[in-house]
Coordinates of C-alpha atoms in Angstrom, one line a residue:
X1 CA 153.9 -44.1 -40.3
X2 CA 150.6 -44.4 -41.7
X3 CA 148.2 -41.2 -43.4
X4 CA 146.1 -41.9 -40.5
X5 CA 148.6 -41.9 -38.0
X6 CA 149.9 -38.6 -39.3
X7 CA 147.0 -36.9 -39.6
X8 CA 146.0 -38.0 -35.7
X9 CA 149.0 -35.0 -34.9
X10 CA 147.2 -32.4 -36.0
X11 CA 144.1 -33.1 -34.0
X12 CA 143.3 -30.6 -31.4
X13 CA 143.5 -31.7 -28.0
X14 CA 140.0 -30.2 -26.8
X15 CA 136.9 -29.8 -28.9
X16 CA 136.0 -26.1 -29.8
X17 CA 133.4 -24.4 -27.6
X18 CA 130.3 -24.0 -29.5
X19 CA 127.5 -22.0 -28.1
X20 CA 123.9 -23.8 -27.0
X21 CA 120.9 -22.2 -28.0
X22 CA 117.8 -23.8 -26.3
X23 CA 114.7 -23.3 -27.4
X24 CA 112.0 -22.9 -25.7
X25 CA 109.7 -26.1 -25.2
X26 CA 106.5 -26.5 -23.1
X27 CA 105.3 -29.5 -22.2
X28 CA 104.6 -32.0 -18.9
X29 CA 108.6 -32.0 -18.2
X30 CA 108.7 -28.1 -19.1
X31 CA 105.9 -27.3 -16.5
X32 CA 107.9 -30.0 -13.7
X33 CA 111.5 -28.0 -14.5
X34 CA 109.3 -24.8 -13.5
X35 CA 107.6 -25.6 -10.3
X36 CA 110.7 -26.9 -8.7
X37 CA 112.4 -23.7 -10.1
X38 CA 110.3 -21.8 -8.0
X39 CA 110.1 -23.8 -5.4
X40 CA 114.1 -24.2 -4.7
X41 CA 114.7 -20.7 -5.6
X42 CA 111.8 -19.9 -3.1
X43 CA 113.5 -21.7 -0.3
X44 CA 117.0 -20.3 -0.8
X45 CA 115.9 -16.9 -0.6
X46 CA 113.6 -16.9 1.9
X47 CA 114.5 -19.4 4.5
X48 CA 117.3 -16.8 6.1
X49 CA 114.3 -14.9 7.3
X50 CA 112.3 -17.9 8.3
X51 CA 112.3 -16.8 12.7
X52 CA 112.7 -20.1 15.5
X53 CA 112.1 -19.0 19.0
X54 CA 114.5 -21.0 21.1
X55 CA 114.7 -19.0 24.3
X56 CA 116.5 -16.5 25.8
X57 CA 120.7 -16.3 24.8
X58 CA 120.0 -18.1 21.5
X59 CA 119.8 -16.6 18.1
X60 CA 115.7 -16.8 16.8
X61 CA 116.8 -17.5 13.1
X62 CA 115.4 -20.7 11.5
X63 CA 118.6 -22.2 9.7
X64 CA 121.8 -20.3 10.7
X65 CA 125.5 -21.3 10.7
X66 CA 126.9 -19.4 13.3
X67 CA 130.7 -19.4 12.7
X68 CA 131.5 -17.0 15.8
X69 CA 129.8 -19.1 19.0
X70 CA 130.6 -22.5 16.7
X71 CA 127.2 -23.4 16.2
X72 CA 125.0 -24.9 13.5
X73 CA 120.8 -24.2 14.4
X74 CA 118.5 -25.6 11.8
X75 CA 115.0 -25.2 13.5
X76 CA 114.9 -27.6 16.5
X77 CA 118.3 -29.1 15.9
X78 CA 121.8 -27.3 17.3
X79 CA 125.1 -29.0 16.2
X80 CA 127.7 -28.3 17.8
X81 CA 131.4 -28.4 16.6
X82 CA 132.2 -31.7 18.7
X83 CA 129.1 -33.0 17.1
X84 CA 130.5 -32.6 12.8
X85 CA 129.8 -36.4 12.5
X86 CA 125.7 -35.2 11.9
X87 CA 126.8 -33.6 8.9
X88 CA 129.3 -36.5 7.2
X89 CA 125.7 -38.8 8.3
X90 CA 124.5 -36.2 5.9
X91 CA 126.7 -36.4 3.1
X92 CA 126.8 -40.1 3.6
X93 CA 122.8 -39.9 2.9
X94 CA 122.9 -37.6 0.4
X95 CA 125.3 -40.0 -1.8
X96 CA 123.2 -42.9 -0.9
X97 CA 120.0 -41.0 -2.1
X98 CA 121.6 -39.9 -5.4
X99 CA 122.8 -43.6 -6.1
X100 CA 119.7 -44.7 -5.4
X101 CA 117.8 -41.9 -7.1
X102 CA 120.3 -43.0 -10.1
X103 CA 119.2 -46.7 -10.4
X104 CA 115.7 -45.6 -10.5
X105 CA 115.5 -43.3 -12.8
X106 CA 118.9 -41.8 -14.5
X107 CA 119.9 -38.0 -13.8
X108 CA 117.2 -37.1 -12.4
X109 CA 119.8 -34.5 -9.8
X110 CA 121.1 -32.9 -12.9
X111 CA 117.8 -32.6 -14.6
X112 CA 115.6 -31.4 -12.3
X113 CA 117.6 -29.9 -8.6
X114 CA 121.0 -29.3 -9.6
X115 CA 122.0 -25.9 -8.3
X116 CA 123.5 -25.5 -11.4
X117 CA 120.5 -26.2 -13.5
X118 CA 118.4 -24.4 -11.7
X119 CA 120.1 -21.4 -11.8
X120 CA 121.0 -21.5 -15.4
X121 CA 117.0 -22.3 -16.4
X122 CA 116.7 -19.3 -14.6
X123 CA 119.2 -17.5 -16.6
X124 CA 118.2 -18.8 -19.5
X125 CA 114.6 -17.3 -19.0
X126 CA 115.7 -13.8 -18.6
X127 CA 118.2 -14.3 -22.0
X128 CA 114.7 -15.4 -23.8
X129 CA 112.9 -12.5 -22.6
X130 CA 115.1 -9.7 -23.5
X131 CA 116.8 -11.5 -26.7
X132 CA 113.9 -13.3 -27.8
X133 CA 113.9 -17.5 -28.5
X134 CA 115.9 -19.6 -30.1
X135 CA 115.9 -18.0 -33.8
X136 CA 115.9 -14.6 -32.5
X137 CA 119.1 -15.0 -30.6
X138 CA 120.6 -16.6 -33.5
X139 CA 120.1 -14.4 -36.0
X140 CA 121.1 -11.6 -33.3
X141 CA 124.4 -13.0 -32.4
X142 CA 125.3 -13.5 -36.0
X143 CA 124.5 -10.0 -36.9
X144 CA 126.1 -6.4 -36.8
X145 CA 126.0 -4.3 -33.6
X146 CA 123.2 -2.0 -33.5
X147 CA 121.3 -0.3 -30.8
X148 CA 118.3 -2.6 -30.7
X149 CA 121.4 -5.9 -29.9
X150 CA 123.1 -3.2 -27.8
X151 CA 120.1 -2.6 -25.4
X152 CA 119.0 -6.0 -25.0
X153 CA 122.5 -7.2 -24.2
X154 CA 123.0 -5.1 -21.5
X155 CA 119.8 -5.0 -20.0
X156 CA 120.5 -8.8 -19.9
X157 CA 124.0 -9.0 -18.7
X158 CA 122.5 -6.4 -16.1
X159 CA 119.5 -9.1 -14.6
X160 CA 122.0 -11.4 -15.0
X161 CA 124.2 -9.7 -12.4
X162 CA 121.0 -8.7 -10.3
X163 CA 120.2 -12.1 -9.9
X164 CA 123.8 -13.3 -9.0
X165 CA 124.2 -10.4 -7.0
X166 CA 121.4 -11.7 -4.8
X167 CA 122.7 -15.1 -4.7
X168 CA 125.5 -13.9 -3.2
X169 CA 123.7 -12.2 -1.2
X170 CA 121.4 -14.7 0.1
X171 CA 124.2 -17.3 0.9
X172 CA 125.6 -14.7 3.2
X173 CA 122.6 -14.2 5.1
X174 CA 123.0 -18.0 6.5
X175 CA 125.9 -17.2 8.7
X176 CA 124.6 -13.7 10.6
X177 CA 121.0 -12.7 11.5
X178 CA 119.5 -12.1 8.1
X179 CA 117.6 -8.7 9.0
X180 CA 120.3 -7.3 10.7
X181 CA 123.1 -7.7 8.3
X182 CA 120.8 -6.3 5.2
X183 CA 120.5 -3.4 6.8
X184 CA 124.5 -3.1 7.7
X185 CA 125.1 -4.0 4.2
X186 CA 122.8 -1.1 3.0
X187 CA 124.0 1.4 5.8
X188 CA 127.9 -0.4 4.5
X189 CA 128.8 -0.9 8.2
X190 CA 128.7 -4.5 7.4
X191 CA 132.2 -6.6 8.0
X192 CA 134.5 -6.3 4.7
X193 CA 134.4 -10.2 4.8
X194 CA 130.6 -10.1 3.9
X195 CA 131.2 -8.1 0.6
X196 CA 133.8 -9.9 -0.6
X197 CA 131.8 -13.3 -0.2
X198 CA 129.1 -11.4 -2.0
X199 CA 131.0 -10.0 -4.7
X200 CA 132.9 -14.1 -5.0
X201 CA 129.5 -15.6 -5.3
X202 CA 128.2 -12.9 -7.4
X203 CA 131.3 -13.7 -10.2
X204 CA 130.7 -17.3 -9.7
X205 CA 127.0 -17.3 -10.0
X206 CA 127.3 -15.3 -13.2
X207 CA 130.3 -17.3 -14.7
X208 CA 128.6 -20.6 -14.3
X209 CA 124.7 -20.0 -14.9
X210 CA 125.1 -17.6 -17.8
X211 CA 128.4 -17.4 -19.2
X212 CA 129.4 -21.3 -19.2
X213 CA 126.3 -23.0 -18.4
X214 CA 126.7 -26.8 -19.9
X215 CA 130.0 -26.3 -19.8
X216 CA 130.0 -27.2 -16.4
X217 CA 128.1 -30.1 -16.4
X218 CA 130.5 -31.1 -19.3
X219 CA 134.0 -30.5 -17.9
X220 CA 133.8 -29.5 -14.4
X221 CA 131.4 -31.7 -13.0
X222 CA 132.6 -35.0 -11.6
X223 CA 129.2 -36.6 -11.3
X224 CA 128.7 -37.3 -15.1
X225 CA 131.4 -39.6 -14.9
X226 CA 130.6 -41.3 -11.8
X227 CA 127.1 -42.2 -12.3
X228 CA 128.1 -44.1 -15.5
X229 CA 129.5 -46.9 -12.9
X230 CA 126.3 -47.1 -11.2
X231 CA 123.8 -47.5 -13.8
X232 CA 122.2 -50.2 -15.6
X233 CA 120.7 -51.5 -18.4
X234 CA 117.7 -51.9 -16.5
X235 CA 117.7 -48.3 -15.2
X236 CA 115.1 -45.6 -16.4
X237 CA 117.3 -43.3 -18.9
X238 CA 115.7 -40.3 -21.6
X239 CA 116.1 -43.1 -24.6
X240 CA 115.3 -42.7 -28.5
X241 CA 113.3 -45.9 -28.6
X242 CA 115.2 -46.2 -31.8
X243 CA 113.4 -49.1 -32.7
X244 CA 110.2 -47.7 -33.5
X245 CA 112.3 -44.4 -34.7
X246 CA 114.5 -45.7 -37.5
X247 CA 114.8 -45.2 -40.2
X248 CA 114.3 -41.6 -40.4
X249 CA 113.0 -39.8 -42.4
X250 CA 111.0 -36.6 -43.4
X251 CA 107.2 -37.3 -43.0
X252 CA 106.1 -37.1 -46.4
X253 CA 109.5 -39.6 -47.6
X254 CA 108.0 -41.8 -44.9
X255 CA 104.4 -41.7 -46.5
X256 CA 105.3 -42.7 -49.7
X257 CA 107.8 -45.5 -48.4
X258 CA 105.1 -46.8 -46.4
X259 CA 103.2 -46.9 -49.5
X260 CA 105.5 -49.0 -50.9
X261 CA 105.5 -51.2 -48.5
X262 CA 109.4 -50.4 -47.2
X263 CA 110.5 -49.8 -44.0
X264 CA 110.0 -46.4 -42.3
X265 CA 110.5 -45.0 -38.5
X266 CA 108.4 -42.6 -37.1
X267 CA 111.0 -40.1 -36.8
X268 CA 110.8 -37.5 -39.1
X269 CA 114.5 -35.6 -38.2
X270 CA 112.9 -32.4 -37.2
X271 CA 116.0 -31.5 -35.0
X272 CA 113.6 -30.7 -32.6
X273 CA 115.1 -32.7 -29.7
X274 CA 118.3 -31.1 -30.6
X275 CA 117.3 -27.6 -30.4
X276 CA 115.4 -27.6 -27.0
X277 CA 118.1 -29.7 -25.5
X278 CA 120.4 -27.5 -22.6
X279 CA 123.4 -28.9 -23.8
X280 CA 123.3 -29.1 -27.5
X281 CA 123.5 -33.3 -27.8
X282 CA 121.3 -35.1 -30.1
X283 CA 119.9 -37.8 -27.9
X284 CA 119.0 -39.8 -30.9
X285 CA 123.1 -40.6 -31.0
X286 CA 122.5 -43.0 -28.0
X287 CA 123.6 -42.4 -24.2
X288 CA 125.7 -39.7 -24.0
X289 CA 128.0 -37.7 -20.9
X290 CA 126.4 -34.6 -22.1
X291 CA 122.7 -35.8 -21.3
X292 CA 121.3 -34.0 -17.9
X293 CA 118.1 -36.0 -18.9
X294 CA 116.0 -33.3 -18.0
X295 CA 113.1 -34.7 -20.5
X296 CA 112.8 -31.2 -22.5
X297 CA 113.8 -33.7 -25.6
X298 CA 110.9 -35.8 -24.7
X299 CA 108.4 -32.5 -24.6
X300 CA 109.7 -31.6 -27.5
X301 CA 109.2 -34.7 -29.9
X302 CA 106.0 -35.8 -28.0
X303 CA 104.9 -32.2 -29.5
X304 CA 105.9 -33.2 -33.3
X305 CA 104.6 -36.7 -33.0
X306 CA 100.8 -34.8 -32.1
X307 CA 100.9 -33.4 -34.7
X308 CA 101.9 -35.0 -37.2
X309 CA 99.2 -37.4 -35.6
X310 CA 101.6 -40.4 -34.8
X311 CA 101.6 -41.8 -31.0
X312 CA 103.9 -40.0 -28.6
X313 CA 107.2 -41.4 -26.3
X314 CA 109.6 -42.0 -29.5
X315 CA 111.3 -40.3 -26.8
X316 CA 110.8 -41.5 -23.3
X317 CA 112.1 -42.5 -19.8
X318 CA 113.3 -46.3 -20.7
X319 CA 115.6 -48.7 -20.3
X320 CA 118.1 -49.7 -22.7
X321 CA 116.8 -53.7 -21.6
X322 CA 112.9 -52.9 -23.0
X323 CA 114.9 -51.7 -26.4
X324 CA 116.7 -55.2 -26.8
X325 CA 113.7 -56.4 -26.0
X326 CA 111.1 -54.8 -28.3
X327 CA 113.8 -55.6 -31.0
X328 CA 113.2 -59.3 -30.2
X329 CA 109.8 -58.9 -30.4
X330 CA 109.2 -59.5 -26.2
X331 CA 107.1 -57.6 -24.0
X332 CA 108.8 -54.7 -22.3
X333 CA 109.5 -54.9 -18.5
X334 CA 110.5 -52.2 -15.8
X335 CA 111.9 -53.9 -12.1
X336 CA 112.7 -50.7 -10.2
X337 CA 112.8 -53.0 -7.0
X338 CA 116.1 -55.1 -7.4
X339 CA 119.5 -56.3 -5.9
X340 CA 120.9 -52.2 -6.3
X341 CA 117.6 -50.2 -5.4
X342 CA 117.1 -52.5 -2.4
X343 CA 120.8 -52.2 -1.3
X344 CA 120.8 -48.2 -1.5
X345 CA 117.4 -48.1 -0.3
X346 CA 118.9 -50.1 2.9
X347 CA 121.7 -48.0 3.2
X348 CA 119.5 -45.3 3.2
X349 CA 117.7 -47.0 6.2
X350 CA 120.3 -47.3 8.3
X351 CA 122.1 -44.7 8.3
X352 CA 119.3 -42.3 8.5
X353 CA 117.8 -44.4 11.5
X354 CA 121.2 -43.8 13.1
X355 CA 120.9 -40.4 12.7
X356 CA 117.6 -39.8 14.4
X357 CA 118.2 -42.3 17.0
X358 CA 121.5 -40.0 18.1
X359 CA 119.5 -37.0 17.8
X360 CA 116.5 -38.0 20.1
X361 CA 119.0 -39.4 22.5
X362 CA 121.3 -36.7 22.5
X363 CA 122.8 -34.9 26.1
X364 CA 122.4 -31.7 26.2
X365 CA 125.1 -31.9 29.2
X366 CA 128.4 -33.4 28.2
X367 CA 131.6 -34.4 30.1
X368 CA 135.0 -35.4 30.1
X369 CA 138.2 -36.1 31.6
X370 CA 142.2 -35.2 31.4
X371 CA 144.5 -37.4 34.1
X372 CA 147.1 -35.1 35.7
X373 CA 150.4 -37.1 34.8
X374 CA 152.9 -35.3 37.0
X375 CA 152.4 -37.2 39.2
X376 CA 149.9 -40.1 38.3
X377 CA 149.6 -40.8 41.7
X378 CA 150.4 -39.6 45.0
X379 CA 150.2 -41.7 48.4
X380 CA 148.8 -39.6 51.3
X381 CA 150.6 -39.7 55.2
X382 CA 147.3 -42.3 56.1
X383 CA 148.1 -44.5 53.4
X384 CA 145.3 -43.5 50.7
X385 CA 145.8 -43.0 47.7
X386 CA 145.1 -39.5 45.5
X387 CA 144.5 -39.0 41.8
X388 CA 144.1 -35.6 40.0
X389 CA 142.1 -34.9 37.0
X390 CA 140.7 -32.1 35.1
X391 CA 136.9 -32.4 34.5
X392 CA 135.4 -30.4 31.7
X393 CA 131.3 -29.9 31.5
X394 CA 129.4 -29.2 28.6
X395 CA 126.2 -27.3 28.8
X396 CA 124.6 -27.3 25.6
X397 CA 121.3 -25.5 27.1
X398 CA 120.1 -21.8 27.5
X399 CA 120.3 -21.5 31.0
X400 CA 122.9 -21.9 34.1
X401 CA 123.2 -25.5 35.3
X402 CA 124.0 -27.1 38.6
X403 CA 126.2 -30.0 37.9
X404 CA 126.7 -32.7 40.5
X405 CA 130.0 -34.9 40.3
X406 CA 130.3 -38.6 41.7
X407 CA 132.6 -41.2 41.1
X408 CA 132.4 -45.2 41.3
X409 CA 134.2 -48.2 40.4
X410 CA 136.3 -48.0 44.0
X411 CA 135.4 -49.5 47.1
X412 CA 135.3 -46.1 49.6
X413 CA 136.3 -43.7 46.5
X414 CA 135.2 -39.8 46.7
X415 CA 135.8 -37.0 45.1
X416 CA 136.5 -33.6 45.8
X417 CA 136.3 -30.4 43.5
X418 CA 138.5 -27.2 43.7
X419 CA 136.3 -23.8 44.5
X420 CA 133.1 -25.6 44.1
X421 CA 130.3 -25.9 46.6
X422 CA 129.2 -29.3 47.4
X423 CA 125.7 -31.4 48.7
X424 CA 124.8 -32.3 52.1
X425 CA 126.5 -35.4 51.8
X426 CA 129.5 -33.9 50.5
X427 CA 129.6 -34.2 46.3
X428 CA 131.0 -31.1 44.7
X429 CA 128.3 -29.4 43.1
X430 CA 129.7 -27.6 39.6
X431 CA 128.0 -24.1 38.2
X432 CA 127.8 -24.3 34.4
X433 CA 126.6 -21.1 32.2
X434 CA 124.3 -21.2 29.8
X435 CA 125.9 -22.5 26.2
X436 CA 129.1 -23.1 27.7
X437 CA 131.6 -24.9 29.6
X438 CA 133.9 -25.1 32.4
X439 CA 136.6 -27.5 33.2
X440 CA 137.3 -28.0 37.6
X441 CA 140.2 -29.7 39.3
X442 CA 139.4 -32.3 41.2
X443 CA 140.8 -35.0 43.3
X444 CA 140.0 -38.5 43.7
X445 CA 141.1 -40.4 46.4
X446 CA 141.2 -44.2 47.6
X447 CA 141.4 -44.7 51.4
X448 CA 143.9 -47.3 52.9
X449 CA 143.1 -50.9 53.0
X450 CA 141.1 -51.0 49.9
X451 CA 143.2 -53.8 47.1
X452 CA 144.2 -51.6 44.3
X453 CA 146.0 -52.5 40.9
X454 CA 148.7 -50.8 39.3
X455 CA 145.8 -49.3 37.3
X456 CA 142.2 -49.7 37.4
X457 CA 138.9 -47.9 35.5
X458 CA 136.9 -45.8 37.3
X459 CA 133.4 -43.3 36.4
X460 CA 132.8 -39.9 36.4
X461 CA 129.2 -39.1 36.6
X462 CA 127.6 -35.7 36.3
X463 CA 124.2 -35.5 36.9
X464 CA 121.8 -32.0 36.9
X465 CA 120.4 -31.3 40.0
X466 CA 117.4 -30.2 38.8
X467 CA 116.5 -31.9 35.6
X468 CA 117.9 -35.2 36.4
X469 CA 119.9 -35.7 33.0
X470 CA 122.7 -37.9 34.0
X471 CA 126.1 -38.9 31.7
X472 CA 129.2 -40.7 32.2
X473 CA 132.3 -40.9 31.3
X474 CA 135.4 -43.2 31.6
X475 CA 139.4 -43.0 33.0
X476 CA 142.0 -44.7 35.2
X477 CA 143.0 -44.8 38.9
X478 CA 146.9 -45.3 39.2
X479 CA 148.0 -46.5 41.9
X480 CA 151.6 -47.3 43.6

């Protein structure tokens, strides 16, 4: 066995945990990271109050998953359980719109709308306000325990829990009618399963944004590893355009190289990209699976080049193609429209197209249809022939409904309903409630002398007598 062999044993299996300091940056990328902040934070905890008037017997909040009727209401659009396909369309989409966002322009997700980054910016912001920046919290951590660390810890800790506590709190408020359950969970008549969510999300929140932060977009998160298959060379990434950047030097080094007519990048190894960066990386090391590409790196250096009065972007969106290329000495080219974009942006196509055609044709009356089987048939003393089936109808509206059943596909074929009233001509007229369903026994019969098959299709139409909405369904007619 060789030394190097032998030494590879004692190598530890996991790489120690070393705690990220971020320093505060400002810049173009900064101010972006901010507004959507606000904005996504905005929306999460205000939308459960957001009110929807949708009549009488339906609940008037905006976005509401209502687990106890089965329901899903998100303004003008209720989804009902039969109807989960509208959400896999959704997470189809949202795959589709990540790949795509992806090709364009790297990690854009991570960077700027991941829950997770958005929630530990946030986090972040209160640790810089009560613990001071970068420096500060260094020098803290590193130091003995005194009152002045003492306070500012716990006053931290303490937001950090508010804020988590909230969270949890908001995410709650999607499933029940938000005024009403804040004031049962301030009066504590609220159901026991409410406070435990809360106090689940309120851990999780806190664990994740402010205890292990970029550990979770290290080790937990799967998408890292994914989007590595679905990039490109000709995707935008945040790239150290190391050549113009290399080699690097201090800025007075590079002066008097320059002077002597030898090589010299513009980067002057600051360790400024480094020490705004989230997750600790040094992007000048190349693509890495650390890299949430949130451009604070870019900020950052485009704030040293000023002003040390050398052009900015040595650290830019970029492809890794317009590096080769400036290395050959070729001008740089960007094709965001190519065989990949146009693909997902396709796919995207479709699939939402499909979505909003089956929404704006959508029943708001459904049916269907159960065959008795003992017996399938059963031939009458006049020689016709009788079918039973259970018929159960759907209404998905806020008021009662008068449902009329026909059948067709048989020569002299009726149909007659148990305990329902029927037309003037004799079709069995079916009383619905609002928001729910009923299922009726009915017969269909054949009369003699009409040619039947073993088995044969048939349709069962319902149609509203009032609003004219009409739907259809399918079964067979056994006969002897």
């Amino acid at each position: 066995m060789s030394a190097a062999d032998a030494g590879s044993d004692d190598l530890p299996f996991f790489a120690p945990s070393k705690k990220v300091y971020p320093q505060h940056v400002a810049g173009p990328f900064r101010r972006a990271k901010w507004l959507i902040l606000v904005a996504c934070l905005g929306i999460y905890y205000a939308l459960p109050f957001v009110r929807w008037e949708r009549g009488p017997n339906l609940p008037n909040q905006a976005v509401l998953a209502d687990i106890a009727h089965n329901r899903f209401y998100f303004f003008f659009i209720e989804i009902w359980p039969q109807e989960v396909y509208y959400f896999t369309g959704l997470l189809i989409l949202a795959a589709f719109m990540l790949f795509l966002m992806n090709s364009v322009a790297g990690r854009l997700w991570c960077g700027y709308l991941c829950p997770q980054t958005v929630w530990t910016d946030l986090f972040l912001a209160v640790e810089r306000f009560f613990e001071g920046d970068r420096r500060e919290r260094i020098r803290r951590d590193e130091g003995p325990w005194n009152v002045d660390k003492l306070w500012r810890k716990i006053l931290k800790h303490t937001s950090w829990l508010m804020i988590a506590w909230w969270t949890g709190g908001a995410w709650v408020l999607y499933f029940a009618d938000a005024p009403t359950l804040v004031r049962a969970l301030a009066s504590f008549t609220a159901p026991v399963a409410a406070y435990v969510w809360i106090a689940i999300l309120t851990f999780t929140t806190y664990a994740l944004a402010g205890i292990m932060r970029e550990q979770v977009c290290k080790y937990m998160c799967p998408w890292p590893r994914i989007q590595a298959a679905l990039t490109d060379d000709e995707a935008l990434n945040v790239t150290y355009r190391y050549d113009r950047g290399e080699p690097r030097t201090s800025f007075k080094q590079a002066l008097r190289l320059r002077a002597h007519g030898e090589p010299a990048g513009d980067c002057v190894d600051c360790q400024q990209c480094v020490a705004v960066c989230p997750t600790g990386i040094d992007i000048r090391d190349g693509s890495q699976l650390d890299c949430i590409q949130c451009g604070l790196c870019i900020d950052a250096c485009d704030s040293v080049m000023t002003k040390t009065g050398r052009s900015q972007g040595l650290i830019g969106y970029d492809t890794a193609d317009n590096v080769e290329r400036r290395l050959a000495g070729k001008t740089t080219l960007y094709r965001p429209i190519r065989a990949r974009t146009v693909i997902y942006a396709v796919l995207i196509a479709l699939v939402g197209s499909a979505m909003l055609y089956q929404l704006a044709t959508r029943r708001t009356v459904e049916i269907s249809v159960l065959h008795e089987r003992t017996p399938l048939f059963v031939k009458l003393s006049d020689g016709s022939v009788r079918n039973a089936f259970a018929i159960r109808i759907l209404n998905k509206r806020p008021d009662t409904r008068l449902i009329v059943l026909t059948v067709a596909g048989l020569s002299g074929i009726r149909l007659e309903a148990v305990g329902t009233d029927a037309t003037a001509d004799g079709r069995p007229i079916v009383t619905v409630d609002p928001d729910s369903s009923r299922e009726v026994r009915v017969f269909v019969t054949v009369p003699p002398g009409v040619p039947l098959r073993d088995t044969q299709l048939i349709s069962f139409i319902a149609s509203d007598l009032f609003v004219g909405e009409v739907v259809r369904t399918h079964d067979h007619f056994f006969a002897p």
